[in-house]
Coordinates of C-alpha atoms and ligand atoms in Angstrom, one line a residue:
X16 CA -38.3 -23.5 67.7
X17 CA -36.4 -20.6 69.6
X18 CA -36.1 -17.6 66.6
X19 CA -33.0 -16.1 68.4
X20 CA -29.9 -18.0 68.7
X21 CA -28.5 -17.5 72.1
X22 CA -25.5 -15.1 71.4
X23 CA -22.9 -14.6 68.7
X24 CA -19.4 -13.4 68.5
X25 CA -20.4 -12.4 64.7
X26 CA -20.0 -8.9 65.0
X27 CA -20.9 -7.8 61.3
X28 CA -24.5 -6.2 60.9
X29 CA -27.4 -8.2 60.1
X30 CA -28.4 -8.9 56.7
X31 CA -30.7 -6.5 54.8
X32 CA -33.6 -8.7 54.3
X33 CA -35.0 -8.6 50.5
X34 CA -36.7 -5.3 49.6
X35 CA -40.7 -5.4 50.6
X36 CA -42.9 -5.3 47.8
X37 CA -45.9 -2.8 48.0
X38 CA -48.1 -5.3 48.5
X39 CA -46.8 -7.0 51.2
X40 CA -48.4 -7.4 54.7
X41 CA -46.0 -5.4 56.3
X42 CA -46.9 -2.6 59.2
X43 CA -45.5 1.0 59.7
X44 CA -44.9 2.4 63.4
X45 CA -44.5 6.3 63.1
X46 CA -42.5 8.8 64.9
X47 CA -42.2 12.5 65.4
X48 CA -39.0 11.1 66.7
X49 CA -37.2 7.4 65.8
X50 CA -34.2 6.8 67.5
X51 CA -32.9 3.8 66.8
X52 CA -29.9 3.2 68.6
X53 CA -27.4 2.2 65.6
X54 CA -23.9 2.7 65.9
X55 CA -22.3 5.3 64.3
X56 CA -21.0 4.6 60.8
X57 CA -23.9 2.3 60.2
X58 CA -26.0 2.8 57.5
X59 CA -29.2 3.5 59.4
X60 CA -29.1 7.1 60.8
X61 CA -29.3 7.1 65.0
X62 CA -32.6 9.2 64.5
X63 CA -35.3 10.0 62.3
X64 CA -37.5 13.2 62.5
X65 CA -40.8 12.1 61.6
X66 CA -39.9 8.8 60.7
X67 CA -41.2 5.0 60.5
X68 CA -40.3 1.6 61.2
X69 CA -41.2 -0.4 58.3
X70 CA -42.0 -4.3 59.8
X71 CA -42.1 -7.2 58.2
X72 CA -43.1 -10.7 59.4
X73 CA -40.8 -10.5 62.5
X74 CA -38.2 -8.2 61.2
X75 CA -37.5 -5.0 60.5
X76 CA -37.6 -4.1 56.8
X77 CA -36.6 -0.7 56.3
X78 CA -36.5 2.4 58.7
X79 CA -37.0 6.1 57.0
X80 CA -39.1 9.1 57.1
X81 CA -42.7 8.6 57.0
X82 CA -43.2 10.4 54.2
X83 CA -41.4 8.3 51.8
X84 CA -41.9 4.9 53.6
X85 CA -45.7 5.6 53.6
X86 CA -46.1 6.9 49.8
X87 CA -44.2 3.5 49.0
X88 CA -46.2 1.1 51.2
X89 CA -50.0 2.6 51.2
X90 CA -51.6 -0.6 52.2
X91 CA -49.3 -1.2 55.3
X92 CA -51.0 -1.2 58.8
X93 CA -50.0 2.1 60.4
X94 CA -49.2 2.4 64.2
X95 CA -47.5 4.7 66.6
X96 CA -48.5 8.6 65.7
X97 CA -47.1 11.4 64.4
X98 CA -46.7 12.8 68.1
X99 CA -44.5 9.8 69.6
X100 CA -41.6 8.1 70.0
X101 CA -40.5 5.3 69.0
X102 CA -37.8 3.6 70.4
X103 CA -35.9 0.0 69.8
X104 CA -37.3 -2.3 72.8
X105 CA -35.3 -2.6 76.0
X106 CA -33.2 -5.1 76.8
X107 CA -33.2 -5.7 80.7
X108 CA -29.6 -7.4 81.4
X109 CA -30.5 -8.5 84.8
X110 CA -33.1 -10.2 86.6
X111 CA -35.2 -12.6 88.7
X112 CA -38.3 -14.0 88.2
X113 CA -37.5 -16.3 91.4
X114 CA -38.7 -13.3 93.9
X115 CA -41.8 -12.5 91.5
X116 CA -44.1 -13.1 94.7
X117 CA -42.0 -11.7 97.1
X118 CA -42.0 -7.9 96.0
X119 CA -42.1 -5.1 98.7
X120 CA -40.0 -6.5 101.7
X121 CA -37.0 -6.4 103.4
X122 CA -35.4 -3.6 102.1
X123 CA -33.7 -2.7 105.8
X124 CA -31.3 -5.4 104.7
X125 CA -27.7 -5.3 103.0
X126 CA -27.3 -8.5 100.1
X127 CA -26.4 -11.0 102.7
X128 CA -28.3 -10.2 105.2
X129 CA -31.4 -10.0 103.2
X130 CA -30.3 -13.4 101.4
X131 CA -30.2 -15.4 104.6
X132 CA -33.1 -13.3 106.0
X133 CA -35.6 -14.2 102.9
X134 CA -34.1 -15.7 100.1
X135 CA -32.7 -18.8 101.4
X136 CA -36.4 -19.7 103.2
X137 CA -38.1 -18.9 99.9
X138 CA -35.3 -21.1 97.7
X139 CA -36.2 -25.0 99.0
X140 CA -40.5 -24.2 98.6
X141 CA -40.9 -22.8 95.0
X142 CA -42.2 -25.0 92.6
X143 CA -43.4 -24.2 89.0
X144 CA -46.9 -23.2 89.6
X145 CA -44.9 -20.2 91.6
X146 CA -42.4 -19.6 89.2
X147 CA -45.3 -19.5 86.3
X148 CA -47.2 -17.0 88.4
X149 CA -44.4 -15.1 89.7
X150 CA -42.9 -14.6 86.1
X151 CA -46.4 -13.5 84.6
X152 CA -46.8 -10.3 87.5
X153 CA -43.1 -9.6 86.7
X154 CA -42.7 -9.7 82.7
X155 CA -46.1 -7.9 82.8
X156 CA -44.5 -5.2 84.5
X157 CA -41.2 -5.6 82.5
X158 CA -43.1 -5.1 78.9
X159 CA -45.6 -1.6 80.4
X160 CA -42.2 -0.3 80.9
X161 CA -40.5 -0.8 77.4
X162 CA -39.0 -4.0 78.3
X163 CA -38.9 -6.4 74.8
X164 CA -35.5 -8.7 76.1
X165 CA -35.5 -10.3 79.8
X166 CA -32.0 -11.5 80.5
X167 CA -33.2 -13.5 84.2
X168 CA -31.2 -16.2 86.7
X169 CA -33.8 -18.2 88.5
X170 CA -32.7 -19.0 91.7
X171 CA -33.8 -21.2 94.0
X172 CA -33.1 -25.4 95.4
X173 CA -33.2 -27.3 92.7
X174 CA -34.8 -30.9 92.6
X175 CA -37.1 -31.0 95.8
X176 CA -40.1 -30.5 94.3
X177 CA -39.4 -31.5 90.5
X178 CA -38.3 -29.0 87.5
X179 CA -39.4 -25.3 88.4
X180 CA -37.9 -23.3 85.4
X181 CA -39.9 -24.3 82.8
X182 CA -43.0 -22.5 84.4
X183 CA -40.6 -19.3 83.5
X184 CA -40.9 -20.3 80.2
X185 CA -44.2 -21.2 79.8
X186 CA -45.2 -18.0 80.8
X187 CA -42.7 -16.0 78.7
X188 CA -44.5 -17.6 75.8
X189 CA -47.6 -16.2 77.0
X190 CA -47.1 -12.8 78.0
X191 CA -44.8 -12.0 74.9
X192 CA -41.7 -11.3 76.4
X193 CA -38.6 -12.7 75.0
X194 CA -36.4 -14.6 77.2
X195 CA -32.3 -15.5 78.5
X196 CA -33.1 -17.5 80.8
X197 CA -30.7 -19.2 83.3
X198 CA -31.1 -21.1 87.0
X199 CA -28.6 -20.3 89.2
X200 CA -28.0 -22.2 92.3
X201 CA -24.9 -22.9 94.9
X202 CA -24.0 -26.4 96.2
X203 CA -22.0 -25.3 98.8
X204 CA -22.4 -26.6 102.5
X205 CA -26.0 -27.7 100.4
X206 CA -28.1 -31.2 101.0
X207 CA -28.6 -31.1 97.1
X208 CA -25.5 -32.0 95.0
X209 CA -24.4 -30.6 91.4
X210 CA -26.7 -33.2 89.5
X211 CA -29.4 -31.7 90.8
X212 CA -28.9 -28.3 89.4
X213 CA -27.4 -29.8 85.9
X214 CA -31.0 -31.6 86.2
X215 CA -32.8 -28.2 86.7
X216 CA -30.4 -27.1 83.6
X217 CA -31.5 -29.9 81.1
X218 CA -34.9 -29.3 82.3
X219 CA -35.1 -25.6 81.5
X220 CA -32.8 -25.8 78.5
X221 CA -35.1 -28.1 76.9
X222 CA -37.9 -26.2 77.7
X223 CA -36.5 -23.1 75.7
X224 CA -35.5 -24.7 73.0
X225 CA -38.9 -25.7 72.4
X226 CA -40.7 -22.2 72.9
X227 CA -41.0 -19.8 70.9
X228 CA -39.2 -17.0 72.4
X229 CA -36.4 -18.3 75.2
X230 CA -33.1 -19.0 74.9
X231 CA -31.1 -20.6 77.6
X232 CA -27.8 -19.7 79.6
X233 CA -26.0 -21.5 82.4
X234 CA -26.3 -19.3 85.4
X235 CA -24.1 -19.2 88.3
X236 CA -25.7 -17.4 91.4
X237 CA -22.4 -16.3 93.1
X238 CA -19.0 -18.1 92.9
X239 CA -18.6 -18.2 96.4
X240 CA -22.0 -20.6 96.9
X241 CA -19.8 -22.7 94.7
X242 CA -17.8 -25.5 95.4
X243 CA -14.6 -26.1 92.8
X244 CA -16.2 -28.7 91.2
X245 CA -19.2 -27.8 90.6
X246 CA -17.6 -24.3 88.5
X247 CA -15.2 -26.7 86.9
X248 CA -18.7 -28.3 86.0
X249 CA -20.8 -25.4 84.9
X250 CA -18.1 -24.4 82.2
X251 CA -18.2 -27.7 81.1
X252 CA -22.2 -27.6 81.1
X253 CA -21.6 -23.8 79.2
X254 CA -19.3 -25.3 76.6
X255 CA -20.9 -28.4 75.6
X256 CA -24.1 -26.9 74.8
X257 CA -23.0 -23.9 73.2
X258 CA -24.5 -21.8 76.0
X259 CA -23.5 -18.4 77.4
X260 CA -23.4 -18.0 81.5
X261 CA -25.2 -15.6 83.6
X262 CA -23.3 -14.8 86.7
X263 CA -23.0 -12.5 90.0
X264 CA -19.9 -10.9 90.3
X265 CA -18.3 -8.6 93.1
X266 CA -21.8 -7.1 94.1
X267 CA -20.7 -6.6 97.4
X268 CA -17.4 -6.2 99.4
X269 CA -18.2 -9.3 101.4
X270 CA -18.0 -11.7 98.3
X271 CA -14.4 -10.0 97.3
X272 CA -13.1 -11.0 100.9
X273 CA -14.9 -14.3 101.1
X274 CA -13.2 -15.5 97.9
X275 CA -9.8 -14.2 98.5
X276 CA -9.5 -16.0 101.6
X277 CA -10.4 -19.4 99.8
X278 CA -9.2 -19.1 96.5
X279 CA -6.2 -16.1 96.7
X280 CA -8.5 -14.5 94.1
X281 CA -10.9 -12.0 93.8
X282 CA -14.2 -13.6 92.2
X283 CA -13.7 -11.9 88.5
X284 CA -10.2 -13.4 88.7
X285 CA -10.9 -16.4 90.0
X286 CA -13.5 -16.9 87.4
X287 CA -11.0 -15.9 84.7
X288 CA -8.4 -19.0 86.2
X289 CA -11.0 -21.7 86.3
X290 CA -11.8 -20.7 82.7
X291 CA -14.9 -19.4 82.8
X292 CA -14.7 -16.5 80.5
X293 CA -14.0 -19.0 77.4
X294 CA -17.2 -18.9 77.3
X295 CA -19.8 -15.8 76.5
X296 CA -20.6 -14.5 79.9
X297 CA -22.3 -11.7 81.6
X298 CA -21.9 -10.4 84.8
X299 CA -24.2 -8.5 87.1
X300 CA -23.3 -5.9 89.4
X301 CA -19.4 -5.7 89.2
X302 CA -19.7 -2.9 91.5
X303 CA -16.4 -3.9 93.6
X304 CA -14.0 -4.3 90.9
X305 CA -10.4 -3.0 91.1
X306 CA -8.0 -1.7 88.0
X307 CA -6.9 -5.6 87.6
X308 CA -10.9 -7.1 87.9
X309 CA -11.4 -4.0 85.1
X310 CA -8.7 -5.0 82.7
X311 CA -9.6 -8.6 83.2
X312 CA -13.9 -7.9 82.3
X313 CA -12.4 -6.0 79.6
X314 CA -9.7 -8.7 78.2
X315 CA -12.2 -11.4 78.5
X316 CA -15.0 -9.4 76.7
X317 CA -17.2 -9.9 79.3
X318 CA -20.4 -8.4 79.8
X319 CA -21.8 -6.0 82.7
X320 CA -25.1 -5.7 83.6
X321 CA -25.9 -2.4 85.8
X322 CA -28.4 -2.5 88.4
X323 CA -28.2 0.9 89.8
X324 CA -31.6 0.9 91.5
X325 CA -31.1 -3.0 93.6
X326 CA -27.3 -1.1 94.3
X327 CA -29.1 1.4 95.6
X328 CA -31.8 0.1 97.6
X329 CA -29.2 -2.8 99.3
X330 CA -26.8 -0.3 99.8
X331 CA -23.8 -2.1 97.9
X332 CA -22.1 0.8 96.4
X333 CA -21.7 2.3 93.0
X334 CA -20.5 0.7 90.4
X335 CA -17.4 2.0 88.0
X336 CA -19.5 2.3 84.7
X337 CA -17.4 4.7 83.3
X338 CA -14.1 3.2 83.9
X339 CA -15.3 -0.4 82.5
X340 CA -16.7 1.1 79.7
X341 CA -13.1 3.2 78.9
X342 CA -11.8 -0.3 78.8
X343 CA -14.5 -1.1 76.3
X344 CA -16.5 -3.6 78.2
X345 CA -20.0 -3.7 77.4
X346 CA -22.2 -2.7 80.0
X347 CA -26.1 -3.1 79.9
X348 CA -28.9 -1.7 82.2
X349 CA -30.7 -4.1 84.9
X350 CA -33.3 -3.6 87.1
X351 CA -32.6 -6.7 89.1
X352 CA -35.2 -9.0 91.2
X353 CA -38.2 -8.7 92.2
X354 CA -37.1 -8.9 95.9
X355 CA -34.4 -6.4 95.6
X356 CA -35.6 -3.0 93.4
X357 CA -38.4 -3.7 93.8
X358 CA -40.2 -2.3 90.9
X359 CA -39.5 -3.9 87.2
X360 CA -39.9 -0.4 85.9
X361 CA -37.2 -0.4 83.4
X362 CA -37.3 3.5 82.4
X363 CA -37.0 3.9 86.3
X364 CA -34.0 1.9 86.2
X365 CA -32.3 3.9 83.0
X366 CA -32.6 7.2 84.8
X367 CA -31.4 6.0 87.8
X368 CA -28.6 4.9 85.6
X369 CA -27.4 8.2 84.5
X370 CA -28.2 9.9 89.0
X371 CA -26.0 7.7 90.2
X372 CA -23.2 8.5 87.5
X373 CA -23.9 12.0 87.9
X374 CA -23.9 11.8 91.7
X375 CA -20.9 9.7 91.9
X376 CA -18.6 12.1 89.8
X377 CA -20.8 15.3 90.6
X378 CA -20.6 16.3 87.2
X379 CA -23.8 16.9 84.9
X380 CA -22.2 15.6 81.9
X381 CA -20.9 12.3 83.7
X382 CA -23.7 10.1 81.8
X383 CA -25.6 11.6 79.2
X384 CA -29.4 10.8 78.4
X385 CA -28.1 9.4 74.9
X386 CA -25.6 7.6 76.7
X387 CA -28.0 6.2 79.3
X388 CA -30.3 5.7 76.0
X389 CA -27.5 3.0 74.2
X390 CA -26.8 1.6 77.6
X391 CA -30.3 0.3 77.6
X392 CA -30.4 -0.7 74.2
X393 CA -27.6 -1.6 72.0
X394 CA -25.5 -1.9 75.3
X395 CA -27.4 -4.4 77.0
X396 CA -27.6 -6.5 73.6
X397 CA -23.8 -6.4 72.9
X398 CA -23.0 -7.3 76.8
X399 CA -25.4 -10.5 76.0
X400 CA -23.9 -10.4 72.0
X401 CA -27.2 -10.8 71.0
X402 CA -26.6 -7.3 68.9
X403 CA -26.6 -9.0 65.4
X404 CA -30.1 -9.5 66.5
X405 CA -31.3 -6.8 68.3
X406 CA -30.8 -3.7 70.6
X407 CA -31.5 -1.6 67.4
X408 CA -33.9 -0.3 64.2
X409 CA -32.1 -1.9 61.3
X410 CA -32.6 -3.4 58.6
X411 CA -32.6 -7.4 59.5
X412 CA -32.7 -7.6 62.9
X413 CA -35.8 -8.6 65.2
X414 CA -39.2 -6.4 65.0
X415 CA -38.6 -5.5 68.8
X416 CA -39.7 -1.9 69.4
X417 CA -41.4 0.5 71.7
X418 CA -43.6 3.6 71.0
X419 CA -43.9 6.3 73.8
X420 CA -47.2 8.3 73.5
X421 CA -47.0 11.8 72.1
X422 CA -49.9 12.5 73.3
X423 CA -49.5 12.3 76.8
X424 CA -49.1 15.4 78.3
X425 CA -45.5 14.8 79.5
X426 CA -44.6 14.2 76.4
X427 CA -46.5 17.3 74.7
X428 CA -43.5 19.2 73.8
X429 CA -40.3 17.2 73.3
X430 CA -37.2 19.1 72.5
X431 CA -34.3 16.5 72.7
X432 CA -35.9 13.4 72.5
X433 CA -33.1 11.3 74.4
X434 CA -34.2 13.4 77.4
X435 CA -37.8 12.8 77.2
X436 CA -37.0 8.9 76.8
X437 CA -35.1 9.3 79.9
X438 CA -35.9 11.8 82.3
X439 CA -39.3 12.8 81.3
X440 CA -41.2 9.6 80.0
X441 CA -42.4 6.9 82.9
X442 CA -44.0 3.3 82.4
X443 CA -47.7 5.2 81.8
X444 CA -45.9 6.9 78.8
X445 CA -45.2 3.5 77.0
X446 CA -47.9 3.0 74.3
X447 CA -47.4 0.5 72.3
X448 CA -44.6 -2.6 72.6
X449 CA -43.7 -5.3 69.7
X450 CA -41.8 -8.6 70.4
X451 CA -40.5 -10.6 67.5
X452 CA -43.3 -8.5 65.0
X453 CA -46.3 -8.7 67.1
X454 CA -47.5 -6.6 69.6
X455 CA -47.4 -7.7 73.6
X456 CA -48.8 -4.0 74.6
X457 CA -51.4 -1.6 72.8
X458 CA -53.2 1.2 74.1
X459 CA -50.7 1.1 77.5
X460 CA -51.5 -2.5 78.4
X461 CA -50.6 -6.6 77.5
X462 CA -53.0 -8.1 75.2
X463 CA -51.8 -11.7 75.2
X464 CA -53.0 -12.6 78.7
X465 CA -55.8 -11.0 81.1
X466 CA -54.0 -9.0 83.7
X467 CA -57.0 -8.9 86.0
X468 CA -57.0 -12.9 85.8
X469 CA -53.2 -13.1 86.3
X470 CA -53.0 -11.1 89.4
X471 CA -55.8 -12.9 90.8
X472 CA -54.3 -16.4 90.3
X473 CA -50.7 -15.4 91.6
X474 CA -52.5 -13.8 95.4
X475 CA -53.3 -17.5 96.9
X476 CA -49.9 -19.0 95.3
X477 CA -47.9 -15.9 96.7
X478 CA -50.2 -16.6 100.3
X479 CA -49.2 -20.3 100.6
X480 CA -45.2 -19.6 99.0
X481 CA -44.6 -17.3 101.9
X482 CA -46.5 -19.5 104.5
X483 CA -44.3 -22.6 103.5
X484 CA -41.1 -20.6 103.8
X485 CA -41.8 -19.1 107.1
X486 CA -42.3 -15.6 106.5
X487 CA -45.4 -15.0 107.9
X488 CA -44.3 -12.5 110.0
X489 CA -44.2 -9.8 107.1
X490 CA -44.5 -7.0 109.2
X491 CA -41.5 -8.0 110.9
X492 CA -39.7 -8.0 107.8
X493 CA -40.9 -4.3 106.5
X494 CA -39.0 -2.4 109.1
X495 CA -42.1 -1.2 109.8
X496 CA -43.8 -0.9 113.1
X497 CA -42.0 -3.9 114.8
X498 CA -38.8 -3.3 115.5
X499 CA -35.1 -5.0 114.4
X500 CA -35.6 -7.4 117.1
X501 CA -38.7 -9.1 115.1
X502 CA -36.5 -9.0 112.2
X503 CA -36.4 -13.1 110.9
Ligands
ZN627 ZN1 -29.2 -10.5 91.0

């Protein structure tokens, strides 16, 4: 059975779960520092000097200072150390495990160019086996860098070669990384229809619903790849399975104009007439977005997920973080695919957050590292309004957490721990990670599956995935030594 119900638009704070009794099997992470990313006003402090996390079952129990919570609980299992930090896990608002075997080219390219150029040839050959393989590399990556939520759209042709999302699944299950997982495809000027991506759907719905960790969402790749009856469709699909969408939204400048021409509408507002936003919806990217696109996110209470290193990288622009969140739209951290960061380094992707605000306005105080912090952590989980369940250390919500070695030297001498988290602390800093009250990384690496095996058993799938799509010629699609004339 999933444990997390897919979103809620119950705002009021978890409830405090019955008081452990000393006896209990319950386990203690300690902190010099515990930040736990609680709103202000709630009734757990924001941080904790030398504190603990007090875990029970797959909750959180209690968070306080480590000296009282450990003179009340002597038997509990202790973790973390008295040197590190620990940190609510972060929740990754945007991804893809589609391009998990295509990391490391093509970055020469803007979005479309690099969609027609590699994504479209990859989309009608992946199967399941590639998606299982390509998702293990990826949420093995996602959890070494602090990652305990993985909001993804799978994208690819749906039907040729059976169900492919449940391999995304499967694999979630066994690394230990929870799961919103979506499939996002267009049927636009497409041989495949709509059934064949509402087939895809029931596949990977059901296939969530039975694992332990997944939940599902209706994704929508862009709205443009559309046609109007298969959106009319998908909010349909959203609504009568109680599911939240995933969707692309005004990444680039070219899916603004593209729109307009057909619809008269820019894509946010489009997407607001068709009815879209009735139901729970995030949106990556939003990086084109005028004043009326702004009011209209906000109005709608729709979600943003901020990808500043794929933004970056494809050269799309910058998006308007502060204004959005002036409007008091949520707005989450992504790192986005595979194919377009490329790294799944999440604490890469959080100070990259906070540059490109800084650079933008060219003012040091544009994002702080606290703000960068709740962007990554209580942000992302309200933008998905999963927050009743996670995003923070209280009392009641989901045992999801990350400790940062204290030990390391980088990490030696922390004097404002939202700094260290975020500029000073990379991926080899994260210690320890717990999922749902169990622990996917100790000591620095996953225990649930062998990493050694993985990687082995994803080289010959990633081979014969790029064979079949045609991109053999990878050095043509570096930018390396051939030329733009190679380019595919
Ligand atoms: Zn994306």
């Amino acid at each position: 059975m999933r444990s997390v119900p897919a979103m809620t638009d119950d705002t009021t704070p978890p409830t405090p779960p019955a008081a452990a009794t000393a006896t209990d099997p319950v386990t203690l992470v300690r902190g010099r520092w515990v930040l736990t990313a609680a709103p202000d006003g709630a009734a757990t402090p924001a941080w904790v000097r030398d504190g603990a996390v007090l875990l029970r079952g797959d909750r959180v129990a209690e968070v306080g200072t480590w000296a009282e919570l450990s003179a009340r609980y002597p038997a509990a299992t202790v973790r973390g150390g008295e040197h590190d930090i620990v940190t609510p896990g972060f929740v990754n608002t945007h991804g893809h495990f589609s391009e998990g075997l295509i990391t490391g080219i093509g970055s020469q390219y803007t979005l479309w160019e690099w969609l027609h150029a590699l994504i479209d040839h990859v989309n009608p050959v992946m199967h399941d086996g590639a998606a299982h393989a390509g998702t293990t590399l990826q949420a093995i990556q996602l959890l070494r860098s602090g990652v305990t939520t993985a909001n993804d759209m799978f994208c690819s042709d749906p039907g040729a070669r059976g169900p492919v999302t449940p391999g995304v699944v499967r694999a979630l299950d066994e690394v230990g990384l929870r799961g919103v997982v979506s499939f996002g495809s267009g049927d636009a000027d497409r041989d495949f229809g709509f059934d064949a991506i509402a087939g895809e759907w029931d596949a990977l719905r059901e296939a969530a619903d039975a694992s332990r960790l997944s939940t599902f969402r209706v994704g929508i790749s862009v709205v443009g790849r559309q046609t109007p009856e298969a959106l009319e469709r998908s909010v349909a699909y959203a609504a009568d399975h109680g599911a939240g969408v995933h969707i692309h939204l005004q990444e680039v400048r070219e899916e603004v104009t593209a729109t307009f021409q057909r619809t008269g509408r820019s894509p946010v507002a489009h997407c607001a007439h068709e009815g879209l936003f009735a139901v729970p919806t995030i949106a990556a990217h939003c990086v084109w977005v005028d004043r009326r696109d702004r009011e209209l996110l906000a109005e709608h209470r729709v979600g943003v997920a901020h990808n500043p290193v794929a933004n970056m990288i494809l050269a799309s622009g910058i998006a308007p973080v502060a204004e959005l969140r002036a409007l008091g739209v949520d707005v989450g951290i992504g790192v986005d695919g595979p194919a377009s960061n490329d790294a799944q380094d999440y604490l890469q992707a959080m100070k990259a957050a906070a540059l490109l605000a800084r650079t933008r306005d060219l003012q040091a105080t544009a994002m702080t590292a606290r703000e960068a912090f709740e962007l990554a952590t209580i942000g992302g989980a309200r933008a998905l309004r999963m927050d009743a369940e996670i995003g923070s250390l209280e009392p009641g919500k989901k045992a999801d957490l990350v400790v940062l070695d204290g030990e390391s030297p980088t990490l030696a001498n922390v004097h404002d721990p939202y700094q260290a988290v975020v500029f000073v602390a990379g991926s080899r800093e994260v210690e320890e990670v717990w999922v749902d009250g169990e622990p996917s990384v100790l000591g620095g690496d996953v225990v649930r599956v062998d990493v050694a095996e993985a990687v082995a058993a994803a080289r010959p799938v990633a081979e014969r995935l790029v064979a079949e799509a045609g991109l053999g010629r990878l050095s043509a699609l570096t930018g390396g030594p051939l030329d733009a004339a190679e380019r595919v």
